Tab-separated table of C-alpha atoms in Angstrom:
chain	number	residue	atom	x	y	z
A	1	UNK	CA	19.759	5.492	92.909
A	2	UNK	CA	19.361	8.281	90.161
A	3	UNK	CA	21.529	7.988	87.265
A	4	UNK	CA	21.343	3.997	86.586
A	5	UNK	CA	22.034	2.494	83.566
A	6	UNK	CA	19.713	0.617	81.078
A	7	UNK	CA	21.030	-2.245	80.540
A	8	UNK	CA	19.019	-2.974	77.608
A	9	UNK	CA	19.612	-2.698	73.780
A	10	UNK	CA	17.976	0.324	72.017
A	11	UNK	CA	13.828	-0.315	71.801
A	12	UNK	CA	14.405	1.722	68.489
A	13	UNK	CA	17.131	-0.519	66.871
A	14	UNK	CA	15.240	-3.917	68.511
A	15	UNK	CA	11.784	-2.435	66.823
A	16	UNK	CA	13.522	-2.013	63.151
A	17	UNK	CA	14.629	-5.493	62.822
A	18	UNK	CA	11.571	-6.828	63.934
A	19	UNK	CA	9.889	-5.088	61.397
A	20	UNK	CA	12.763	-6.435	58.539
A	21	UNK	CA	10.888	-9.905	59.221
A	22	UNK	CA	7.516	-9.288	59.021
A	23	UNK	CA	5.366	-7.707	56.239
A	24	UNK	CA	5.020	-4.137	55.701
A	25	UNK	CA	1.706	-3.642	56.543
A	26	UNK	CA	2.281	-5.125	60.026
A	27	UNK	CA	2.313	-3.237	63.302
A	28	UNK	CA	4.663	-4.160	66.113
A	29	UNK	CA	3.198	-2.605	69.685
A	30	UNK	CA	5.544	-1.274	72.115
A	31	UNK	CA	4.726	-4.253	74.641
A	32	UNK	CA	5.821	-6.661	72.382
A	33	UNK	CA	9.412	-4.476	71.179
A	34	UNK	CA	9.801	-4.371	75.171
A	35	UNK	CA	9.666	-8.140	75.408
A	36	UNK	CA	11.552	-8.316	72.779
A	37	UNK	CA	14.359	-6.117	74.011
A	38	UNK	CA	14.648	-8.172	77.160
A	39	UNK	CA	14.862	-11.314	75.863
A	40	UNK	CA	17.614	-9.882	73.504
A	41	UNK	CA	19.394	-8.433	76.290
A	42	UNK	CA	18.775	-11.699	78.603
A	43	UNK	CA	20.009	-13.533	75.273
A	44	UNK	CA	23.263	-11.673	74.995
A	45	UNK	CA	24.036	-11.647	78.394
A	46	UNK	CA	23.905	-15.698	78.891
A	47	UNK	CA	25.752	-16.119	75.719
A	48	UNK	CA	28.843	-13.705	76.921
A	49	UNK	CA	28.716	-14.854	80.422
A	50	UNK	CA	29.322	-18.563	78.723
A	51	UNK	CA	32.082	-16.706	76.798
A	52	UNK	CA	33.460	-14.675	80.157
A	53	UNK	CA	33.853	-17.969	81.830
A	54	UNK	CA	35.796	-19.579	79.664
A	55	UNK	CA	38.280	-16.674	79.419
A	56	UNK	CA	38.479	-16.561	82.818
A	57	UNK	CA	39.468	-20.285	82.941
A	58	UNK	CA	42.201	-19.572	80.238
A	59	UNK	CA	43.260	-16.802	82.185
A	60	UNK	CA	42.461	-14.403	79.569
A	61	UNK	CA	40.732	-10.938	80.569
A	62	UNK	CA	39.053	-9.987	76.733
A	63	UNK	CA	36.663	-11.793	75.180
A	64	UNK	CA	36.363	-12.333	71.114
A	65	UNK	CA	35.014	-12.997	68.561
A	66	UNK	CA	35.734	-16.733	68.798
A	67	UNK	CA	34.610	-16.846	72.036
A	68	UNK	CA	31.071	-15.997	71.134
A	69	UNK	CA	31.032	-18.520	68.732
A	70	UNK	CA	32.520	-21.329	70.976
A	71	UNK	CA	29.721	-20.163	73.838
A	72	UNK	CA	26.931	-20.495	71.252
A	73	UNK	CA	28.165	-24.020	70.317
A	74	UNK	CA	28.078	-24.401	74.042
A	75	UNK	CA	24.847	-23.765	74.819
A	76	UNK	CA	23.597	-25.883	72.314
A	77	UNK	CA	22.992	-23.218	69.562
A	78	UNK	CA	25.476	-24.622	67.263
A	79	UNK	CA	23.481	-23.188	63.651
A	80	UNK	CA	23.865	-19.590	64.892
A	81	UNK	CA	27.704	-20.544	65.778
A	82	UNK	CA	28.133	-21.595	62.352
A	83	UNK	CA	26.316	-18.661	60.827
A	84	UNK	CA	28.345	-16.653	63.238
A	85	UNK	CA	31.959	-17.826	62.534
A	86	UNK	CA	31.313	-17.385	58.850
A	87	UNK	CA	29.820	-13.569	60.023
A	88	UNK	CA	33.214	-12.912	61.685
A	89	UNK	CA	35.445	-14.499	58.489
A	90	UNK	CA	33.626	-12.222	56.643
A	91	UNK	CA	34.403	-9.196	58.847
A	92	UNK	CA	38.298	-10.026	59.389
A	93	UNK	CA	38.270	-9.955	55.380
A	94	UNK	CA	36.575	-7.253	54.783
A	95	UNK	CA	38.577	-4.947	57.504
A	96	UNK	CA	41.662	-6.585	56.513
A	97	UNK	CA	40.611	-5.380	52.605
A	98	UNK	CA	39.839	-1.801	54.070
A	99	UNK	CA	43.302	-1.866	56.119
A	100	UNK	CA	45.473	-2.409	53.371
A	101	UNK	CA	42.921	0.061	50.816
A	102	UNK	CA	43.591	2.837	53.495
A	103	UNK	CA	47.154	1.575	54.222
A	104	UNK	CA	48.072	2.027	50.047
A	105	UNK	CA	45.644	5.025	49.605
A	106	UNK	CA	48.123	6.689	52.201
A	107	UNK	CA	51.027	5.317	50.618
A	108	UNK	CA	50.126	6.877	47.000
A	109	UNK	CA	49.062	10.127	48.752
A	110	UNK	CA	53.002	10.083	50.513
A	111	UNK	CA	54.159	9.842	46.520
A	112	UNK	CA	52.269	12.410	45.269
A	113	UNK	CA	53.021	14.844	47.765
A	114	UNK	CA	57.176	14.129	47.217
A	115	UNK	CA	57.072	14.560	43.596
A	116	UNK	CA	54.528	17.447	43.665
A	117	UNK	CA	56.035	19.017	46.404
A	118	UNK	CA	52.567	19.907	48.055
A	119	UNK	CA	49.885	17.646	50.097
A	120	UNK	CA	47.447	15.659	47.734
A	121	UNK	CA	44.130	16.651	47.751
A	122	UNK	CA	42.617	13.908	46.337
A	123	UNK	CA	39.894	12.383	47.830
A	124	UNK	CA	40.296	8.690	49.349
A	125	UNK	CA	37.868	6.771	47.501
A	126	UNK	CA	37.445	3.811	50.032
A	127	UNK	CA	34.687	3.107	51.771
A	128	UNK	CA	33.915	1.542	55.217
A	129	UNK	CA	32.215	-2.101	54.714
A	130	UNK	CA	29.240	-2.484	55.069
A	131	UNK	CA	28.534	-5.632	57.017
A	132	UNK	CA	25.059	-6.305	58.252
A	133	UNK	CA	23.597	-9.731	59.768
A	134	UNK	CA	20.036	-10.359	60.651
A	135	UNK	CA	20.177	-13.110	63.285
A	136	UNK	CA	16.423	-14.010	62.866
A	137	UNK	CA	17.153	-14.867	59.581
């Protein structure tokens, strides 16, 4: 046996958004962030099997973004698919918007260096987004 896997999500990470829902005072035990983490993990796993399936049946090897959302309309959670395709609208955009940021910030770096001769040094002033979603929301 020896070096096996855990196939669960991070107790740590499953623990902090847990406590983003409940008041401040509250404590969370490490029985119930255990639970927790399973049913996550048991979550995740049924929706991207739903998803692997139908890739498989399309003859497609990678599963996306799309077809999370089409397995959680499939299993009958179609609110979270909704919540989700508008999640992954949002994170096209916003990479997109940080592709073509990067992309020009290059670009005007490339000028600056022909007419000065040297590198730029200025510093790129973009910034990864930020894109957070709290399913329990």
């Amino acid at each position: 046996m020896g070096d096996e896997q855990n196939p669960f999500l991070p107790i740590a990470n499953v623990g902090r958004i847990m406590k983003q829902i409940l008041p401040p005072s509250a404590k969370v035990s490490k029985e119930a962030k255990e639970t927790m983490q399973e049913c996550v993990t048991e979550f995740i796993s049924f929706v991207t099997s739903e998803a692997s399936d139908k890739c498989r049946k399309g003859s497609r090897k990678t599963i996306c973004g799309d077809d999370i959302c089409w397995a959680l309309g499939a299993v009958g959670l179609d609110n979270y698919a909704q919540a989700i395709v508008r999640y992954l609208h949002k994170y096209r955009v916003a990479a997109l918007n940080q592709h073509k940021a990067t992309t020009r910030s290059f670009e005007d770096k490339d000028e600056e260096s022909d007419r000065s001769g040297e590198p730029s040094h200025q510093e790129d002033e973009t910034t990864t987004p930020q894109v957070v979603m709290n399913i329990f929301i």
